């Protein structure tokens, strides 16, 4: 086993939280059987929704491409099992309080018949990096840590920068979530194979795999594989268990001591961060010819009878997954998709598991922090903020709707970790306020962009109308001149106006 190393940078702020991970890590990952129906949202990634390629009534096979990426930040969607397309219709999803979104509904036939696999890539190092990126794009792979950013596009962007390090993120710092821990324990070989594929795609030769120090089984499993394959390019790094050390920018700081600039990306400082689950999904697709049609997710909380990690097909409803975990307990009150700090509450378990679903959390108590009181300027929120923001100041500007000051004080760098909420003695829902304020800033930016595009269209139209008017006048004058044979100077004048107009157009 190769020993993990410890020379780390520092993380500002953060909190040591009770993990609640033991409950779901005492047994192996359980396979969820094929459900009767699969609900596949066509937007499971940031960017535009994918476009359905199948019709109602059509039979589909496991692994078949059923919706292709619509925009530049899209990712294709594949059928997770064989069956018949029942409908393409709105369905509750975990996007915003169970808000409906268009989904392809497949009635499974239980046969699980797969499309004929394409030829396996025997030696990925024989592929040119661009060909490898194109192939990754076809696998429908997105960031499985929760961000759902299409992986191929992230790699393409990284290739335009000077990247020297790949960081595999196995730091699962949010309480209750343990799917990456279990994946590292059980599929360490696939994760490391994915790292090697990613390094080839990026044409780099240095990778750190970051794991928290309280995950000895995962560290042992990864270390054993590294010891076997003797790939000195990959180094295991143990990091302290502090929330939110798994945030991309925070991880870069911890592992490389490089600071991602405000408004920037890890690629600005030579790093690309990928979740360990994403690396395993890349292995499954490139080496195993299986696109992203299933994932490991944690089902936990005191509202679930037998907390556990499961591998479920994308599109399985949360209700079907909870049944596998023994169903609800009498105390189940709140259903959250994701962790307690960053997850979203939903009102129904009919929502489907999507590529980004890393946790299904059912809790008994409704956390009521107490009545909101005025800010007492204690500064506790600032001392725990991992981005070194001044939450109390941001709160003030958010209440005043002061977009300029919010930007100036770095609201757009807020990672919505929720640390400031947890320590605030006045129970101010700071993160929720920041989320709303960030949404408003985005809307304003969109509005400004739309207005700028409309102005450009308006100016172009006026310009075209003016040019057409001059052309018409020129034609008319030419006609008159030829009739009267008396207008060479008038024609010359008109031609000169046209020439000037053409020059302006250029
Ligand atoms: S939610 Fe934002 S402001 Fe609050 S601690 Fe986290 S990063 Fe800082
Ligand atoms: S922790 Fe709460 S009370 Fe203290 S400064 Fe921040 S917002 Fe104000």
Coordinates of C-alpha atoms and ligand atoms in Angstrom, one line a residue:
X1 CA 0.0 0.0 0.0
X2 CA 1.3 3.5 -0.9
X3 CA 1.1 5.7 2.2
X4 CA -1.0 8.9 1.9
X5 CA 0.9 12.2 2.3
X6 CA -0.1 15.1 4.5
X7 CA 1.7 18.3 3.5
X8 CA -1.4 20.4 3.1
X9 CA -2.3 24.1 2.6
X10 CA -4.8 25.7 5.0
X11 CA -8.5 26.0 4.8
X12 CA -10.1 29.2 6.2
X13 CA -13.1 28.7 8.5
X14 CA -15.3 25.7 8.1
X15 CA -16.9 23.5 10.8
X16 CA -16.4 20.1 12.4
X17 CA -19.8 18.6 12.1
X18 CA -21.2 15.3 13.4
X19 CA -20.9 12.9 10.5
X20 CA -23.8 10.5 10.8
X21 CA -22.0 8.3 8.3
X22 CA -21.7 5.0 10.3
X23 CA -25.4 4.3 9.9
X24 CA -25.2 3.9 6.1
X25 CA -21.7 2.3 5.8
X26 CA -22.1 -0.8 7.9
X27 CA -23.1 -2.9 4.9
X28 CA -22.1 -3.3 1.2
X29 CA -23.7 -1.3 -1.6
X30 CA -27.0 -2.9 -2.5
X31 CA -28.2 -3.2 -6.1
X32 CA -31.8 -1.8 -6.6
X33 CA -33.9 -4.1 -8.8
X34 CA -35.3 -2.9 -12.2
X35 CA -38.3 -0.7 -11.3
X36 CA -41.6 -1.0 -13.1
X37 CA -41.1 2.6 -14.5
X38 CA -38.2 4.8 -15.1
X39 CA -38.6 8.6 -15.1
X40 CA -35.8 10.3 -17.0
X41 CA -35.7 14.1 -16.9
X42 CA -34.3 15.5 -20.1
X43 CA -32.4 18.2 -18.0
X44 CA -30.1 16.4 -15.6
X45 CA -27.2 18.7 -16.1
X46 CA -26.4 22.4 -16.1
X47 CA -27.1 24.0 -19.5
X48 CA -30.0 23.4 -22.0
X49 CA -32.2 20.3 -21.7
X50 CA -31.4 17.4 -24.0
X51 CA -33.8 16.8 -27.0
X52 CA -35.8 13.6 -27.0
X53 CA -34.9 11.2 -29.8
X54 CA -37.7 8.7 -29.1
X55 CA -41.4 8.7 -29.6
X56 CA -44.3 7.5 -27.4
X57 CA -44.8 3.7 -27.8
X58 CA -41.3 3.1 -29.1
X59 CA -39.3 0.2 -27.6
X60 CA -35.9 1.2 -26.2
X61 CA -33.0 -0.9 -25.0
X62 CA -30.7 -0.4 -22.0
X63 CA -27.9 2.0 -22.9
X64 CA -29.8 3.4 -25.9
X65 CA -29.4 7.1 -26.5
X66 CA -32.9 8.6 -25.9
X67 CA -32.2 12.3 -25.7
X68 CA -29.2 14.2 -27.1
X69 CA -27.6 17.3 -25.8
X70 CA -29.3 20.5 -27.0
X71 CA -26.8 23.2 -26.1
X72 CA -23.2 23.7 -25.5
X73 CA -23.4 22.6 -21.9
X74 CA -25.6 19.5 -22.5
X75 CA -25.2 15.9 -21.8
X76 CA -26.9 13.0 -23.6
X77 CA -29.4 10.8 -21.7
X78 CA -29.5 7.0 -22.2
X79 CA -32.2 4.5 -21.3
X80 CA -31.4 2.8 -18.0
X81 CA -33.2 -0.4 -18.9
X82 CA -35.3 -1.9 -21.7
X83 CA -39.0 -1.2 -22.2
X84 CA -41.5 1.0 -23.9
X85 CA -41.7 4.8 -23.9
X86 CA -45.0 5.5 -22.1
X87 CA -45.0 9.3 -22.2
X88 CA -42.9 12.4 -22.5
X89 CA -44.4 14.7 -20.0
X90 CA -43.8 17.0 -17.0
X91 CA -43.0 15.1 -13.8
X92 CA -42.1 16.2 -10.3
X93 CA -38.3 16.5 -9.9
X94 CA -35.9 17.5 -7.2
X95 CA -35.0 20.7 -9.0
X96 CA -37.0 23.2 -6.9
X97 CA -39.3 22.0 -4.2
X98 CA -40.4 19.2 -6.5
X99 CA -41.1 21.5 -9.5
X100 CA -42.2 19.6 -12.6
X101 CA -39.9 19.2 -15.5
X102 CA -40.2 17.3 -18.9
X103 CA -39.3 13.6 -18.4
X104 CA -39.2 10.5 -20.7
X105 CA -41.3 7.8 -18.9
X106 CA -40.3 4.2 -19.7
X107 CA -42.4 1.2 -18.8
X108 CA -39.7 -1.4 -18.1
X109 CA -40.2 -4.9 -19.4
X110 CA -37.9 -6.5 -16.9
X111 CA -35.7 -8.1 -19.6
X112 CA -32.9 -5.5 -19.3
X113 CA -31.9 -6.0 -22.9
X114 CA -29.0 -3.8 -23.8
X115 CA -28.0 -2.2 -27.1
X116 CA -25.2 -4.0 -28.8
X117 CA -22.1 -2.6 -27.1
X118 CA -19.7 -0.6 -29.3
X119 CA -16.2 -2.0 -29.6
X120 CA -14.5 -1.8 -26.2
X121 CA -11.5 0.6 -26.0
X122 CA -8.7 -1.9 -25.3
X123 CA -6.0 0.7 -25.0
X124 CA -7.2 4.2 -24.3
X125 CA -3.7 5.5 -24.6
X126 CA -3.8 4.7 -28.3
X127 CA -6.7 7.3 -28.7
X128 CA -5.8 10.9 -29.4
X129 CA -6.9 13.1 -26.5
X130 CA -9.5 14.8 -28.7
X131 CA -11.0 11.5 -29.7
X132 CA -11.1 10.5 -26.0
X133 CA -12.9 13.7 -25.1
X134 CA -15.5 13.1 -27.9
X135 CA -16.1 9.6 -26.6
X136 CA -16.5 10.8 -23.0
X137 CA -19.1 13.3 -24.3
X138 CA -21.1 10.5 -25.8
X139 CA -21.3 8.7 -22.4
X140 CA -23.6 11.3 -20.9
X141 CA -21.2 11.7 -18.0
X142 CA -21.7 14.7 -15.6
X143 CA -20.0 15.6 -12.3
X144 CA -21.4 13.1 -9.8
X145 CA -20.5 15.2 -6.7
X146 CA -23.8 17.1 -7.2
X147 CA -22.9 19.8 -9.6
X148 CA -23.9 17.9 -12.7
X149 CA -21.6 19.9 -14.9
X150 CA -21.0 17.9 -18.2
X151 CA -17.6 16.3 -17.8
X152 CA -16.5 16.4 -21.4
X153 CA -17.1 20.2 -21.5
X154 CA -15.2 20.7 -18.3
X155 CA -12.3 18.7 -19.7
X156 CA -12.4 20.7 -23.0
X157 CA -12.3 23.9 -21.1
X158 CA -9.4 22.6 -19.0
X159 CA -7.5 21.7 -22.2
X160 CA -7.5 25.4 -23.2
X161 CA -5.7 26.2 -19.9
X162 CA -2.3 25.3 -18.6
X163 CA -3.3 22.4 -16.3
X164 CA -0.7 20.4 -14.4
X165 CA -2.7 18.6 -11.8
X166 CA -5.8 16.5 -11.7
X167 CA -7.5 16.4 -8.3
X168 CA -9.9 13.5 -7.6
X169 CA -12.3 14.6 -4.9
X170 CA -13.1 11.8 -2.4
X171 CA -13.7 14.4 0.3
X172 CA -17.3 13.8 1.2
X173 CA -17.5 16.3 4.0
X174 CA -21.3 16.9 4.3
X175 CA -22.9 14.9 7.1
X176 CA -24.9 11.8 6.2
X177 CA -23.5 11.4 2.7
X178 CA -21.3 8.3 2.3
X179 CA -21.7 7.2 -1.4
X180 CA -18.2 8.2 -2.4
X181 CA -16.7 6.5 0.7
X182 CA -18.5 3.2 -0.2
X183 CA -17.5 3.6 -3.9
X184 CA -13.8 4.1 -2.9
X185 CA -14.0 1.0 -0.7
X186 CA -15.6 -1.2 -3.3
X187 CA -14.5 0.2 -6.6
X188 CA -11.0 1.7 -6.0
X189 CA -9.7 0.0 -9.2
X190 CA -12.3 1.7 -11.4
X191 CA -11.6 5.1 -9.8
X192 CA -7.9 4.9 -10.4
X193 CA -8.4 3.6 -13.9
X194 CA -10.7 6.7 -14.5
X195 CA -7.9 8.9 -13.2
X196 CA -5.5 7.4 -15.7
X197 CA -8.0 8.0 -18.5
X198 CA -8.5 11.6 -17.4
X199 CA -4.8 12.2 -17.2
X200 CA -4.4 11.0 -20.8
X201 CA -7.3 13.2 -22.0
X202 CA -5.7 16.2 -20.3
X203 CA -2.1 15.2 -21.3
X204 CA -0.9 15.7 -17.7
X205 CA 1.1 13.4 -15.4
X206 CA 0.1 14.3 -11.9
X207 CA -3.0 13.3 -10.0
X208 CA -3.9 13.7 -6.3
X209 CA -6.7 11.6 -4.8
X210 CA -8.0 13.5 -1.7
X211 CA -9.7 11.5 1.0
X212 CA -10.7 12.5 4.5
X213 CA -8.7 11.1 7.4
X214 CA -11.8 9.5 8.9
X215 CA -12.2 7.1 6.0
X216 CA -9.5 4.4 6.7
X217 CA -11.2 1.7 4.6
X218 CA -11.3 3.9 1.5
X219 CA -7.7 4.9 2.0
X220 CA -6.7 1.3 2.4
X221 CA -8.6 0.2 -0.7
X222 CA -7.1 3.0 -2.9
X223 CA -3.6 2.5 -1.4
X224 CA -3.8 -1.3 -2.2
X225 CA -4.6 -0.6 -5.9
X226 CA -1.9 2.0 -6.2
X227 CA 0.5 -0.4 -4.6
X228 CA -0.3 -3.0 -7.2
X229 CA -0.2 -0.9 -10.3
X230 CA 2.8 1.2 -9.2
X231 CA 1.7 4.3 -11.1
X232 CA 3.9 7.0 -9.4
X233 CA 1.9 9.8 -11.1
X234 CA -1.0 9.2 -8.7
X235 CA -0.6 10.3 -5.0
X236 CA -3.1 9.7 -2.2
X237 CA -3.6 12.7 0.1
X238 CA -5.3 12.6 3.4
X239 CA -7.2 15.7 4.4
X240 CA -8.8 16.8 7.7
X241 CA -12.5 16.1 8.2
X242 CA -13.7 19.7 8.1
X243 CA -16.8 20.9 6.3
X244 CA -16.6 22.1 3.5
X245 CA -13.1 21.0 2.6
X246 CA -14.6 19.1 -0.4
X247 CA -15.6 22.3 -2.1
X248 CA -13.6 22.6 -5.3
X249 CA -11.8 25.8 -4.5
X250 CA -11.2 24.7 -0.9
X251 CA -9.8 21.4 -2.0
X252 CA -7.4 23.1 -4.4
X253 CA -6.2 25.3 -1.6
X254 CA -5.8 22.4 0.8
X255 CA -4.0 20.1 -1.6
X256 CA -1.8 22.4 -3.7
X257 CA -1.8 25.6 -1.6
X258 CA -2.9 27.5 -4.7
X259 CA -5.7 30.1 -4.2
X260 CA -8.4 30.1 -6.9
X261 CA -9.0 33.8 -7.7
X262 CA -12.3 35.5 -6.9
X263 CA -14.7 34.7 -9.8
X264 CA -12.2 32.2 -11.2
X265 CA -12.0 28.5 -11.6
X266 CA -9.5 25.9 -10.4
X267 CA -8.2 25.7 -14.0
X268 CA -6.9 29.3 -13.4
X269 CA -4.3 27.9 -11.1
X270 CA -3.5 24.7 -13.1
X271 CA -5.9 22.3 -11.4
X272 CA -8.9 20.3 -12.6
X273 CA -11.1 18.8 -9.9
X274 CA -13.3 15.7 -10.6
X275 CA -15.4 13.7 -8.2
X276 CA -14.2 10.1 -7.6
X277 CA -17.6 8.8 -8.8
X278 CA -17.1 10.7 -12.0
X279 CA -13.8 9.0 -12.5
X280 CA -15.4 5.6 -12.0
X281 CA -18.2 6.5 -14.5
X282 CA -15.5 7.4 -17.0
X283 CA -13.9 4.0 -16.5
X284 CA -17.3 2.3 -16.9
X285 CA -17.9 4.0 -20.2
X286 CA -14.5 4.0 -21.8
X287 CA -13.4 0.5 -20.7
X288 CA -16.7 -1.1 -20.0
X289 CA -18.9 0.5 -22.7
X290 CA -21.6 1.4 -20.2
X291 CA -22.9 5.0 -20.3
X292 CA -24.0 6.8 -17.2
X293 CA -27.2 4.9 -16.5
X294 CA -26.8 4.2 -12.8
X295 CA -25.1 5.6 -9.8
X296 CA -24.4 4.9 -6.1
X297 CA -26.5 7.0 -3.7
X298 CA -26.9 7.1 0.1
X299 CA -30.3 6.5 1.6
X300 CA -30.2 7.6 5.2
X301 CA -31.6 9.5 8.1
X302 CA -33.6 8.5 11.1
X303 CA -36.7 8.5 8.9
X304 CA -35.4 5.4 7.0
X305 CA -35.6 1.9 8.5
X306 CA -32.3 0.6 7.2
X307 CA -29.9 3.3 6.1
X308 CA -27.6 2.0 3.3
X309 CA -25.9 2.9 0.0
X310 CA -27.5 1.6 -3.1
X311 CA -26.7 1.4 -6.8
X312 CA -29.8 2.4 -8.6
X313 CA -30.7 3.1 -12.2
X314 CA -31.1 6.7 -13.2
X315 CA -34.8 7.3 -13.3
X316 CA -35.8 5.1 -10.4
X317 CA -38.2 7.0 -8.2
X318 CA -37.0 7.9 -4.7
X319 CA -40.0 6.0 -3.3
X320 CA -38.8 2.8 -4.9
X321 CA -35.3 3.4 -3.5
X322 CA -36.6 4.0 0.0
X323 CA -38.5 0.7 -0.1
X324 CA -35.1 -1.1 -0.7
X325 CA -33.9 0.7 2.5
X326 CA -36.7 -0.9 4.5
X327 CA -39.2 2.0 3.9
X328 CA -40.0 4.9 6.2
X329 CA -40.0 4.9 10.0
X330 CA -42.9 6.3 11.9
X331 CA -40.8 9.4 12.5
X332 CA -40.2 10.3 8.9
X333 CA -41.1 14.0 8.4
X334 CA -38.8 15.6 5.9
X335 CA -37.5 14.3 2.6
X336 CA -34.3 15.9 1.3
X337 CA -32.5 15.2 -1.9
X338 CA -28.8 15.8 -1.1
X339 CA -27.3 16.4 2.3
X340 CA -28.6 18.5 5.2
X341 CA -26.5 21.5 4.4
X342 CA -26.9 21.8 0.6
X343 CA -29.8 19.5 -0.3
X344 CA -33.3 20.4 -1.5
X345 CA -36.5 19.5 0.4
X346 CA -39.1 17.8 -1.8
X347 CA -42.7 17.2 -1.1
X348 CA -43.1 13.9 -2.9
X349 CA -41.0 10.7 -3.3
X350 CA -42.3 10.3 -6.9
X351 CA -39.3 12.4 -7.9
X352 CA -36.7 10.3 -9.8
X353 CA -33.1 9.7 -9.0
X354 CA -31.0 11.8 -11.4
X355 CA -27.3 11.7 -12.2
X356 CA -26.6 14.3 -9.5
X357 CA -28.4 12.6 -6.7
X358 CA -25.8 11.6 -4.1
X359 CA -28.1 11.3 -1.1
X360 CA -31.7 10.7 -0.2
X361 CA -32.1 11.9 3.4
X362 CA -35.2 11.3 5.5
X363 CA -35.3 13.1 8.8
X364 CA -37.7 13.0 11.7
X365 CA -37.4 16.5 13.1
X366 CA -38.0 19.7 11.4
X367 CA -35.0 21.7 12.4
X368 CA -36.3 24.9 13.8
X369 CA -33.5 27.2 14.8
X370 CA -35.7 29.5 16.7
X371 CA -37.1 33.0 15.9
X372 CA -35.0 35.3 13.7
X373 CA -33.5 38.1 15.7
X374 CA -31.5 41.2 14.7
X375 CA -27.8 40.8 13.8
X376 CA -25.7 41.6 16.9
X377 CA -22.5 42.0 14.9
X378 CA -20.7 39.1 16.7
X379 CA -18.7 38.2 13.6
X380 CA -19.1 34.4 14.1
X381 CA -20.4 34.1 10.5
X382 CA -17.2 35.7 9.1
X383 CA -14.9 33.5 11.2
X384 CA -16.4 30.2 9.7
X385 CA -16.8 31.4 6.1
X386 CA -14.5 29.2 4.0
X387 CA -14.5 31.9 1.3
X388 CA -13.5 34.7 3.7
X389 CA -16.6 36.7 3.0
X390 CA -18.4 39.0 5.5
X391 CA -21.8 37.4 5.7
X392 CA -23.2 40.0 8.0
X393 CA -22.3 42.7 5.5
X394 CA -23.7 40.7 2.6
X395 CA -26.9 40.2 4.6
X396 CA -27.2 43.9 5.0
X397 CA -26.8 44.5 1.3
X398 CA -29.1 41.7 0.3
X399 CA -31.8 43.2 2.4
X400 CA -31.2 46.6 0.7
X401 CA -31.2 44.8 -2.7
X402 CA -27.9 46.6 -3.4
X403 CA -26.5 44.6 -6.4
X404 CA -23.4 46.8 -6.7
X405 CA -22.3 46.3 -3.1
X406 CA -23.2 42.6 -3.2
X407 CA -20.9 42.1 -6.1
X408 CA -18.2 44.3 -4.5
X409 CA -18.4 42.2 -1.3
X410 CA -18.1 38.9 -3.3
X411 CA -21.5 37.4 -3.1
X412 CA -21.0 35.5 -6.3
X413 CA -18.1 33.7 -4.6
X414 CA -20.4 32.3 -1.9
X415 CA -20.5 28.5 -2.2
X416 CA -23.8 28.3 -0.2
X417 CA -22.2 26.0 2.3
X418 CA -24.5 27.0 5.1
X419 CA -21.7 27.4 7.7
X420 CA -22.7 31.0 8.5
X421 CA -26.3 29.9 9.3
X422 CA -25.2 27.2 11.7
X423 CA -23.2 29.6 13.9
X424 CA -25.5 32.6 13.8
X425 CA -26.8 33.2 17.3
X426 CA -29.6 35.4 15.8
X427 CA -30.9 32.5 13.6
X428 CA -30.7 34.6 10.5
X429 CA -31.2 32.4 7.4
X430 CA -28.2 33.9 5.7
X431 CA -27.6 31.2 3.1
X432 CA -31.2 31.3 1.9
X433 CA -31.0 35.1 1.6
X434 CA -27.7 34.8 -0.4
X435 CA -29.2 32.2 -2.7
X436 CA -32.1 34.5 -3.5
X437 CA -29.8 37.5 -3.9
X438 CA -27.5 35.5 -6.3
X439 CA -30.6 34.5 -8.3
X440 CA -31.6 38.1 -8.6
X441 CA -28.0 39.1 -9.7
X442 CA -28.2 36.3 -12.4
X443 CA -31.6 37.5 -13.5
X444 CA -30.4 41.1 -13.7
X445 CA -27.3 39.9 -15.7
X446 CA -29.6 37.9 -18.0
X447 CA -31.9 40.9 -18.4
X448 CA -29.0 43.2 -19.2
X449 CA -27.7 40.7 -21.8
X450 CA -31.2 40.4 -23.3
X451 CA -31.5 44.2 -23.5
X452 CA -28.0 44.5 -25.1
X453 CA -29.0 41.9 -27.7
X454 CA -32.4 43.7 -28.3
X455 CA -30.5 47.0 -28.8
X456 CA -28.1 45.5 -31.2
X457 CA -31.0 44.0 -33.2
X458 CA -32.8 47.4 -33.2
X459 CA -29.7 49.2 -34.4
X460 CA -29.0 46.6 -37.1
X461 CA -32.6 46.9 -38.3
X462 CA -32.4 50.7 -38.5
X463 CA -29.2 50.4 -40.3
X464 CA -30.7 48.0 -42.8
X465 CA -33.8 50.2 -43.4
X466 CA -31.5 53.3 -43.9
X467 CA -29.4 51.3 -46.4
X468 CA -32.5 50.1 -48.3
X469 CA -33.8 53.7 -48.4
X470 CA -30.5 54.9 -50.0
X471 CA -30.6 52.0 -52.5
X472 CA -34.1 52.9 -53.5
X473 CA -33.3 56.6 -53.9
X474 CA -30.2 55.6 -56.0
X475 CA -32.3 53.4 -58.2
X476 CA -34.9 56.1 -58.6
X477 CA -32.4 58.8 -59.5
X478 CA -30.7 56.5 -62.0
X479 CA -34.0 55.8 -63.7
X480 CA -34.8 59.6 -63.8
X481 CA -31.3 60.4 -65.0
X482 CA -31.5 57.9 -67.9
X483 CA -34.9 59.3 -68.9
X484 CA -33.8 63.0 -68.7
X485 CA -30.2 62.4 -69.6
X486 CA -29.4 65.3 -67.4
X487 CA -28.2 64.0 -64.1
X488 CA -24.5 62.8 -64.0
X489 CA -23.8 65.0 -61.0
X490 CA -26.8 63.7 -59.2
X491 CA -25.9 60.1 -59.9
X492 CA -22.3 60.8 -58.8
X493 CA -23.6 62.2 -55.6
X494 CA -25.8 59.2 -54.9
X495 CA -23.1 56.8 -55.7
X496 CA -20.8 58.6 -53.3
X497 CA -23.4 58.3 -50.5
X498 CA -23.7 54.6 -51.3
X499 CA -19.9 54.2 -51.2
X500 CA -19.8 56.0 -47.8
X501 CA -22.6 53.8 -46.5
X502 CA -20.7 50.6 -47.6
X503 CA -17.6 51.9 -45.9
X504 CA -19.5 52.4 -42.6
X505 CA -21.0 48.9 -42.9
X506 CA -17.5 47.5 -42.9
Ligands
LIG1 S1 -22.9 30.2 2.8 FE1 -21.6 31.7 1.7 S2 -21.3 33.4 3.1 FE2 -22.1 31.6 4.3 S3 -20.3 30.7 5.1 FE3 -20.8 29.6 3.2 S4 -19.6 30.7 1.6 FE4 -19.6 32.0 3.4
LIG2 S1 -23.4 35.5 13.1 FE1 -25.4 36.4 12.8 S2 -25.5 37.9 14.5 FE2 -23.3 37.3 14.3 S3 -22.6 38.9 12.8 FE3 -23.2 37.1 11.6 S4 -25.3 37.6 11.0 FE4 -24.8 39.0 12.7

